[in-house]
C-alpha cells in the first residue's frame, strides 16, 4: 500500500474501523511527501510516499527509526512510489510517547522527520483493528478437553486449580495437549480458563511441562515424577515455529487471543522456554 501525500494534515489520524493511520506531512527537504502506517496480521508497515521519479539511494536494505531517544534498525524496501519499512512492535510505544519520529536511510540521504502529534490515539486505534496473524493450522498446538492426558494435567496444576476456585468460586475449565519430542522426551501443555478477572482479558492461562525421558505410551503409567515446568503465558494460542528448534525442542510462537498485543517467539534455553523477542515479518515470510 503506497502512502498518499497528506499536505493539509497536521496530526496522525486513523479512520474509524480501519487498520491504518495517516501521518501528517513530513518536514520539508526530502523526496518523501507523506506516510501511512498500517497493520496486517500483526505486521506493522510504515509506507512513505515519494515524489514521482525520485531516486533515493540506500532505500533497500535497512533503515533506522528514532523515537523517544530510542533507535530501531528495520527492514526497508523501495517500491515504485514508496519506501516501505517494517516497524517492530517495540517501537510502537516510543512512537506514541514521543513528539517526533526520525527516519534515517543511510548514505547521503537527509533524515526524514514526522511530527507525532496524535500518534498515541491513532496507533492505539490501529492496534485494536489489526487482523490476527494467520498461521498454518498444522502448526497449532491443539488443546483438547476430552483427552486421556486430562487427569495428568489436573494433577500437575492442582495448586493453580485450587487457587483459581478459591479466588473465583468457579470451576476451572481444562484443556491439554501432549507433544512427543525426539529422544524419548515429551512437552505437555495444560490450559486453565474460566475468569477474565483472574487470568486477564482472555480468561485463560497456559503452562508447559517437559519430561526428559518418556516413561511409556499409556497415560495411566505417567505419574508426576520427572515433569518440570518450562513455559507459562496468558491468553494465547501456541504454535510451533515451522522448521525451527533448539536441541530438538521446537521453537514456540504465542499469538494473543485478544488484539493489541504482540506475537512472541519462545526458544529453548537448555532448561526452559524464554521469550527471544516479538514476531513481525519473519514468520509470515517463512510460511509464504
mmCIF file of C-alpha atoms in Angstrom:
data_model
loop_
_atom_site.group_PDB
_atom_site.id
_atom_site.type_symbol
_atom_site.label_atom_id
_atom_site.label_comp_id
_atom_site.label_asym_id
_atom_site.label_seq_id
_atom_site.Cartn_x
_atom_site.Cartn_y
_atom_site.Cartn_z
ATOM 1 C CA UNK A 1 0.000 0.000 0.000
ATOM 2 C CA UNK A 2 1.665 3.215 -1.137
ATOM 3 C CA UNK A 3 1.192 6.250 1.031
ATOM 4 C CA UNK A 4 -0.718 9.240 -0.242
ATOM 5 C CA UNK A 5 0.512 12.756 0.475
ATOM 6 C CA UNK A 6 -1.204 14.436 3.407
ATOM 7 C CA UNK A 7 -0.143 18.037 2.916
ATOM 8 C CA UNK A 8 -3.132 19.531 4.746
ATOM 9 C CA UNK A 9 -2.911 17.167 7.685
ATOM 10 C CA UNK A 10 -1.213 18.230 10.920
ATOM 11 C CA UNK A 11 -1.835 15.221 13.194
ATOM 12 C CA UNK A 12 -1.872 11.423 12.943
ATOM 13 C CA UNK A 13 -5.376 10.133 12.187
ATOM 14 C CA UNK A 14 -6.865 6.642 11.953
ATOM 15 C CA UNK A 15 -10.152 6.259 10.043
ATOM 16 C CA UNK A 16 -12.791 4.578 12.199
ATOM 17 C CA UNK A 17 -12.752 0.792 11.909
ATOM 18 C CA UNK A 18 -9.624 0.729 9.729
ATOM 19 C CA UNK A 19 -6.198 -0.793 10.431
ATOM 20 C CA UNK A 20 -4.087 2.086 9.151
ATOM 21 C CA UNK A 21 -3.167 5.614 10.213
ATOM 22 C CA UNK A 22 -2.373 8.647 8.071
ATOM 23 C CA UNK A 23 0.698 10.677 9.008
ATOM 24 C CA UNK A 24 0.947 14.464 8.777
ATOM 25 C CA UNK A 25 3.185 15.949 6.100
ATOM 26 C CA UNK A 26 6.887 15.433 6.871
ATOM 27 C CA UNK A 27 9.391 18.179 7.387
ATOM 28 C CA UNK A 28 10.450 19.556 4.009
ATOM 29 C CA UNK A 29 13.843 18.858 2.488
ATOM 30 C CA UNK A 30 13.478 15.244 1.317
ATOM 31 C CA UNK A 31 11.714 13.429 -1.519
ATOM 32 C CA UNK A 32 9.172 11.971 0.930
ATOM 33 C CA UNK A 33 5.758 13.638 0.662
ATOM 34 C CA UNK A 34 3.581 11.684 3.124
ATOM 35 C CA UNK A 35 3.117 8.478 5.012
ATOM 36 C CA UNK A 36 0.741 5.731 6.098
ATOM 37 C CA UNK A 37 1.294 3.195 8.880
ATOM 38 C CA UNK A 38 -0.753 0.038 8.585
ATOM 39 C CA UNK A 39 -1.057 -3.243 10.447
ATOM 40 C CA UNK A 40 -1.908 -6.558 8.783
ATOM 41 C CA UNK A 41 -1.725 -9.888 10.632
ATOM 42 C CA UNK A 42 0.160 -8.082 13.425
ATOM 43 C CA UNK A 43 2.877 -6.951 10.990
ATOM 44 C CA UNK A 44 3.347 -3.166 11.048
ATOM 45 C CA UNK A 45 4.446 -1.361 7.890
ATOM 46 C CA UNK A 46 5.310 2.321 7.538
ATOM 47 C CA UNK A 47 4.833 3.270 3.886
ATOM 48 C CA UNK A 48 6.407 6.562 2.837
ATOM 49 C CA UNK A 49 5.164 8.206 -0.369
ATOM 50 C CA UNK A 50 7.888 9.730 -2.540
ATOM 51 C CA UNK A 51 7.935 12.294 -5.319
ATOM 52 C CA UNK A 52 7.346 10.788 -8.796
ATOM 53 C CA UNK A 53 10.606 9.562 -10.313
ATOM 54 C CA UNK A 54 12.632 10.338 -7.190
ATOM 55 C CA UNK A 55 15.885 8.394 -6.987
ATOM 56 C CA UNK A 56 16.689 7.560 -3.379
ATOM 57 C CA UNK A 57 19.896 5.660 -2.721
ATOM 58 C CA UNK A 58 20.166 3.074 0.066
ATOM 59 C CA UNK A 59 16.388 2.686 0.351
ATOM 60 C CA UNK A 60 16.660 -1.101 0.013
ATOM 61 C CA UNK A 61 18.104 -2.980 2.974
ATOM 62 C CA UNK A 62 17.819 -1.422 6.418
ATOM 63 C CA UNK A 63 16.859 1.928 7.893
ATOM 64 C CA UNK A 64 16.855 3.419 11.387
ATOM 65 C CA UNK A 65 13.766 4.664 13.213
ATOM 66 C CA UNK A 66 14.377 7.075 16.100
ATOM 67 C CA UNK A 67 11.667 7.956 18.633
ATOM 68 C CA UNK A 68 11.891 8.997 22.277
ATOM 69 C CA UNK A 69 15.675 8.676 22.054
ATOM 70 C CA UNK A 70 15.495 5.008 21.062
ATOM 71 C CA UNK A 71 16.928 3.673 17.793
ATOM 72 C CA UNK A 72 15.433 0.734 15.890
ATOM 73 C CA UNK A 73 17.066 -0.946 12.892
ATOM 74 C CA UNK A 74 14.295 -2.004 10.494
ATOM 75 C CA UNK A 75 13.835 -3.662 7.117
ATOM 76 C CA UNK A 76 13.466 -1.215 4.228
ATOM 77 C CA UNK A 77 12.398 -1.762 0.624
ATOM 78 C CA UNK A 78 11.849 0.581 -2.318
ATOM 79 C CA UNK A 79 8.589 0.433 -4.265
ATOM 80 C CA UNK A 80 7.544 2.301 -7.411
ATOM 81 C CA UNK A 81 6.441 5.361 -5.457
ATOM 82 C CA UNK A 82 7.113 4.471 -1.860
ATOM 83 C CA UNK A 83 9.635 3.293 0.697
ATOM 84 C CA UNK A 84 8.236 0.556 2.932
ATOM 85 C CA UNK A 85 9.618 -0.030 6.428
ATOM 86 C CA UNK A 86 8.752 -2.943 8.756
ATOM 87 C CA UNK A 87 8.144 -1.389 12.181
ATOM 88 C CA UNK A 88 8.998 -3.581 15.208
ATOM 89 C CA UNK A 89 6.333 -3.841 17.870
ATOM 90 C CA UNK A 90 8.783 -2.492 20.461
ATOM 91 C CA UNK A 91 8.900 0.819 18.560
ATOM 92 C CA UNK A 92 5.171 1.487 18.907
ATOM 93 C CA UNK A 93 5.191 2.790 22.478
ATOM 94 C CA UNK A 94 8.102 5.214 21.838
ATOM 95 C CA UNK A 95 6.255 6.439 18.740
ATOM 96 C CA UNK A 96 3.130 7.023 20.835
ATOM 97 C CA UNK A 97 5.026 8.891 23.558
ATOM 98 C CA UNK A 98 7.495 10.976 21.551
ATOM 99 C CA UNK A 99 6.927 14.285 19.755
ATOM 100 C CA UNK A 100 8.977 13.468 16.657
ATOM 101 C CA UNK A 101 9.855 10.458 14.516
ATOM 102 C CA UNK A 102 13.125 10.486 12.593
ATOM 103 C CA UNK A 103 13.930 8.021 9.821
ATOM 104 C CA UNK A 104 17.471 7.557 8.544
ATOM 105 C CA UNK A 105 18.001 5.664 5.297
ATOM 106 C CA UNK A 106 21.778 5.855 5.366
ATOM 107 C CA UNK A 107 24.172 7.140 2.741
ATOM 108 C CA UNK A 108 23.873 10.846 1.919
ATOM 109 C CA UNK A 109 20.100 10.959 2.437
ATOM 110 C CA UNK A 110 18.775 13.662 4.699
ATOM 111 C CA UNK A 111 16.814 12.347 7.729
ATOM 112 C CA UNK A 112 13.048 12.173 7.245
ATOM 113 C CA UNK A 113 11.146 13.728 10.131
ATOM 114 C CA UNK A 114 7.465 13.473 11.070
ATOM 115 C CA UNK A 115 5.647 15.126 13.950
ATOM 116 C CA UNK A 116 3.994 12.577 16.223
ATOM 117 C CA UNK A 117 1.068 14.727 17.316
ATOM 118 C CA UNK A 118 -1.947 12.460 17.773
ATOM 119 C CA UNK A 119 0.119 9.306 17.288
ATOM 120 C CA UNK A 120 -0.944 7.656 20.562
ATOM 121 C CA UNK A 121 -4.631 7.760 19.732
ATOM 122 C CA UNK A 122 -4.101 6.778 16.093
ATOM 123 C CA UNK A 123 -1.707 3.868 16.717
ATOM 124 C CA UNK A 124 -3.907 2.539 19.535
ATOM 125 C CA UNK A 125 -6.911 2.568 17.193
ATOM 126 C CA UNK A 126 -4.936 0.671 14.539
ATOM 127 C CA UNK A 127 -3.862 -1.922 17.133
ATOM 128 C CA UNK A 128 -7.486 -2.579 18.005
ATOM 129 C CA UNK A 129 -8.428 -3.133 14.361
ATOM 130 C CA UNK A 130 -5.367 -5.079 13.210
ATOM 131 C CA UNK A 131 -6.094 -8.571 11.932
ATOM 132 C CA UNK A 132 -4.792 -11.611 13.797
ATOM 133 C CA UNK A 133 -1.823 -13.485 12.396
ATOM 134 C CA UNK A 134 -2.850 -16.427 10.233
ATOM 135 C CA UNK A 135 -0.542 -19.396 10.714
ATOM 136 C CA UNK A 136 -0.708 -22.834 9.116
ATOM 137 C CA UNK A 137 -3.271 -24.916 11.019
ATOM 138 C CA UNK A 138 -0.895 -27.853 11.175
ATOM 139 C CA UNK A 139 1.500 -25.824 13.356
ATOM 140 C CA UNK A 140 -1.126 -25.048 16.003
ATOM 141 C CA UNK A 141 -0.733 -26.961 19.265
ATOM 142 C CA UNK A 142 -4.334 -28.094 19.588
ATOM 143 C CA UNK A 143 -5.691 -28.347 23.117
ATOM 144 C CA UNK A 144 -8.428 -30.846 23.980
ATOM 145 C CA UNK A 145 -10.793 -31.254 26.897
ATOM 146 C CA UNK A 146 -11.597 -34.876 26.037
ATOM 147 C CA UNK A 147 -8.070 -36.251 26.365
ATOM 148 C CA UNK A 148 -6.579 -39.279 28.084
ATOM 149 C CA UNK A 149 -3.986 -36.872 29.498
ATOM 150 C CA UNK A 150 -6.541 -34.632 31.225
ATOM 151 C CA UNK A 151 -6.039 -36.206 34.654
ATOM 152 C CA UNK A 152 -2.286 -35.704 34.380
ATOM 153 C CA UNK A 153 -2.992 -32.025 33.676
ATOM 154 C CA UNK A 154 -5.212 -31.762 36.738
ATOM 155 C CA UNK A 155 -2.503 -33.291 38.913
ATOM 156 C CA UNK A 156 0.298 -31.121 37.549
ATOM 157 C CA UNK A 157 -1.724 -27.926 38.034
ATOM 158 C CA UNK A 158 -3.556 -28.945 41.211
ATOM 159 C CA UNK A 159 -2.306 -25.907 43.175
ATOM 160 C CA UNK A 160 -3.284 -23.497 40.369
ATOM 161 C CA UNK A 161 -6.732 -25.061 40.087
ATOM 162 C CA UNK A 162 -7.262 -24.855 43.859
ATOM 163 C CA UNK A 163 -6.226 -21.182 43.971
ATOM 164 C CA UNK A 164 -8.454 -20.416 40.985
ATOM 165 C CA UNK A 165 -11.524 -21.988 42.606
ATOM 166 C CA UNK A 166 -10.908 -20.266 45.948
ATOM 167 C CA UNK A 167 -10.450 -16.861 44.295
ATOM 168 C CA UNK A 168 -13.289 -17.009 41.771
ATOM 169 C CA UNK A 169 -15.752 -19.513 43.237
ATOM 170 C CA UNK A 170 -15.870 -21.043 39.750
ATOM 171 C CA UNK A 171 -14.870 -24.399 38.344
ATOM 172 C CA UNK A 172 -11.765 -24.370 36.190
ATOM 173 C CA UNK A 173 -12.046 -25.483 32.567
ATOM 174 C CA UNK A 174 -9.027 -27.532 31.456
ATOM 175 C CA UNK A 175 -7.644 -28.450 28.043
ATOM 176 C CA UNK A 176 -4.377 -30.264 27.378
ATOM 177 C CA UNK A 177 -2.014 -31.275 24.574
ATOM 178 C CA UNK A 178 0.875 -33.763 24.586
ATOM 179 C CA UNK A 179 3.762 -33.495 22.119
ATOM 180 C CA UNK A 180 6.339 -36.214 21.565
ATOM 181 C CA UNK A 181 9.908 -34.918 21.148
ATOM 182 C CA UNK A 182 12.821 -36.839 19.678
ATOM 183 C CA UNK A 183 14.998 -38.625 22.236
ATOM 184 C CA UNK A 184 12.032 -40.017 24.224
ATOM 185 C CA UNK A 185 11.096 -36.570 25.523
ATOM 186 C CA UNK A 186 7.672 -35.001 25.940
ATOM 187 C CA UNK A 187 6.230 -31.496 26.041
ATOM 188 C CA UNK A 188 2.853 -31.184 27.779
ATOM 189 C CA UNK A 189 0.578 -28.119 27.771
ATOM 190 C CA UNK A 190 -2.215 -27.521 30.281
ATOM 191 C CA UNK A 191 -4.567 -24.549 29.882
ATOM 192 C CA UNK A 192 -6.916 -23.272 32.594
ATOM 193 C CA UNK A 193 -9.801 -20.999 31.525
ATOM 194 C CA UNK A 194 -12.765 -19.506 33.320
ATOM 195 C CA UNK A 195 -12.305 -15.955 34.574
ATOM 196 C CA UNK A 196 -11.076 -12.754 32.914
ATOM 197 C CA UNK A 197 -10.865 -11.210 36.396
ATOM 198 C CA UNK A 198 -8.342 -13.860 37.472
ATOM 199 C CA UNK A 199 -6.443 -14.501 34.218
ATOM 200 C CA UNK A 200 -6.622 -11.186 32.379
ATOM 201 C CA UNK A 201 -8.731 -10.148 29.404
ATOM 202 C CA UNK A 202 -8.740 -13.631 27.811
ATOM 203 C CA UNK A 203 -9.582 -15.538 30.989
ATOM 204 C CA UNK A 204 -7.037 -18.258 30.179
ATOM 205 C CA UNK A 205 -3.604 -19.296 31.414
ATOM 206 C CA UNK A 206 -1.451 -21.949 29.760
ATOM 207 C CA UNK A 207 1.530 -23.766 31.280
ATOM 208 C CA UNK A 208 4.000 -26.142 29.652
ATOM 209 C CA UNK A 209 5.814 -29.058 31.286
ATOM 210 C CA UNK A 210 8.771 -31.037 29.962
ATOM 211 C CA UNK A 211 9.627 -34.682 30.584
ATOM 212 C CA UNK A 212 13.172 -35.530 29.581
ATOM 213 C CA UNK A 213 12.685 -39.305 29.250
ATOM 214 C CA UNK A 214 9.286 -40.714 28.360
ATOM 215 C CA UNK A 215 8.078 -43.443 30.707
ATOM 216 C CA UNK A 216 5.606 -45.185 28.438
ATOM 217 C CA UNK A 217 2.785 -44.717 25.969
ATOM 218 C CA UNK A 218 -0.049 -45.436 28.420
ATOM 219 C CA UNK A 219 -1.164 -42.177 30.110
ATOM 220 C CA UNK A 220 -2.142 -44.078 33.260
ATOM 221 C CA UNK A 221 1.514 -45.032 33.678
ATOM 222 C CA UNK A 222 2.732 -41.436 33.631
ATOM 223 C CA UNK A 223 2.974 -40.006 37.138
ATOM 224 C CA UNK A 224 4.110 -36.588 38.367
ATOM 225 C CA UNK A 225 7.730 -37.620 38.739
ATOM 226 C CA UNK A 226 10.070 -36.146 36.150
ATOM 227 C CA UNK A 227 7.780 -33.355 34.921
ATOM 228 C CA UNK A 228 9.320 -29.870 35.065
ATOM 229 C CA UNK A 229 7.502 -26.536 34.432
ATOM 230 C CA UNK A 230 9.144 -24.890 31.405
ATOM 231 C CA UNK A 231 6.609 -22.431 29.952
ATOM 232 C CA UNK A 232 3.788 -20.130 31.043
ATOM 233 C CA UNK A 233 1.695 -17.460 29.356
ATOM 234 C CA UNK A 234 -1.795 -15.991 29.438
ATOM 235 C CA UNK A 235 -4.385 -15.570 26.727
ATOM 236 C CA UNK A 236 -2.561 -17.060 23.746
ATOM 237 C CA UNK A 237 -2.680 -19.687 21.047
ATOM 238 C CA UNK A 238 0.580 -21.641 20.929
ATOM 239 C CA UNK A 239 2.183 -22.686 17.641
ATOM 240 C CA UNK A 240 5.354 -24.456 16.682
ATOM 241 C CA UNK A 241 7.557 -22.207 14.567
ATOM 242 C CA UNK A 242 7.837 -24.010 11.199
ATOM 243 C CA UNK A 243 11.083 -25.981 10.922
ATOM 244 C CA UNK A 244 12.827 -24.293 13.867
ATOM 245 C CA UNK A 245 14.044 -25.919 17.088
ATOM 246 C CA UNK A 246 16.792 -25.824 19.727
ATOM 247 C CA UNK A 247 18.325 -29.129 20.804
ATOM 248 C CA UNK A 248 15.248 -30.846 19.398
ATOM 249 C CA UNK A 249 12.801 -28.701 21.387
ATOM 250 C CA UNK A 250 10.558 -26.807 18.927
ATOM 251 C CA UNK A 251 10.561 -23.027 18.904
ATOM 252 C CA UNK A 252 7.169 -21.754 20.022
ATOM 253 C CA UNK A 253 5.145 -18.784 18.813
ATOM 254 C CA UNK A 254 2.394 -17.365 21.023
ATOM 255 C CA UNK A 255 -0.400 -15.394 19.393
ATOM 256 C CA UNK A 256 -2.691 -13.392 21.705
ATOM 257 C CA UNK A 257 -6.366 -14.312 21.800
ATOM 258 C CA UNK A 258 -7.142 -10.598 22.036
ATOM 259 C CA UNK A 259 -5.803 -7.958 19.593
ATOM 260 C CA UNK A 260 -3.381 -5.232 20.574
ATOM 261 C CA UNK A 261 -0.618 -7.435 21.974
ATOM 262 C CA UNK A 262 2.480 -8.718 20.147
ATOM 263 C CA UNK A 263 3.148 -12.230 18.941
ATOM 264 C CA UNK A 264 6.168 -13.664 20.744
ATOM 265 C CA UNK A 265 8.898 -16.118 19.823
ATOM 266 C CA UNK A 266 9.969 -18.554 22.558
ATOM 267 C CA UNK A 267 13.147 -20.631 22.332
ATOM 268 C CA UNK A 268 14.587 -23.412 24.463
ATOM 269 C CA UNK A 269 17.384 -22.252 26.779
ATOM 270 C CA UNK A 270 18.545 -25.699 27.897
ATOM 271 C CA UNK A 271 16.249 -25.769 30.929
ATOM 272 C CA UNK A 272 13.046 -23.996 29.904
ATOM 273 C CA UNK A 273 11.459 -21.724 27.299
ATOM 274 C CA UNK A 274 12.178 -17.989 27.302
ATOM 275 C CA UNK A 275 10.947 -15.122 25.132
ATOM 276 C CA UNK A 276 13.537 -14.309 22.485
ATOM 277 C CA UNK A 277 11.603 -11.392 21.048
ATOM 278 C CA UNK A 278 8.448 -10.251 19.323
ATOM 279 C CA UNK A 279 7.493 -11.529 15.900
ATOM 280 C CA UNK A 280 6.975 -9.292 12.898
ATOM 281 C CA UNK A 281 7.592 -10.184 9.269
ATOM 282 C CA UNK A 282 9.929 -13.132 9.845
ATOM 283 C CA UNK A 283 7.309 -15.809 10.466
ATOM 284 C CA UNK A 284 4.974 -14.636 7.738
ATOM 285 C CA UNK A 285 7.896 -14.780 5.294
ATOM 286 C CA UNK A 286 8.758 -18.286 6.494
ATOM 287 C CA UNK A 287 5.244 -19.573 5.819
ATOM 288 C CA UNK A 288 4.794 -17.980 2.373
#
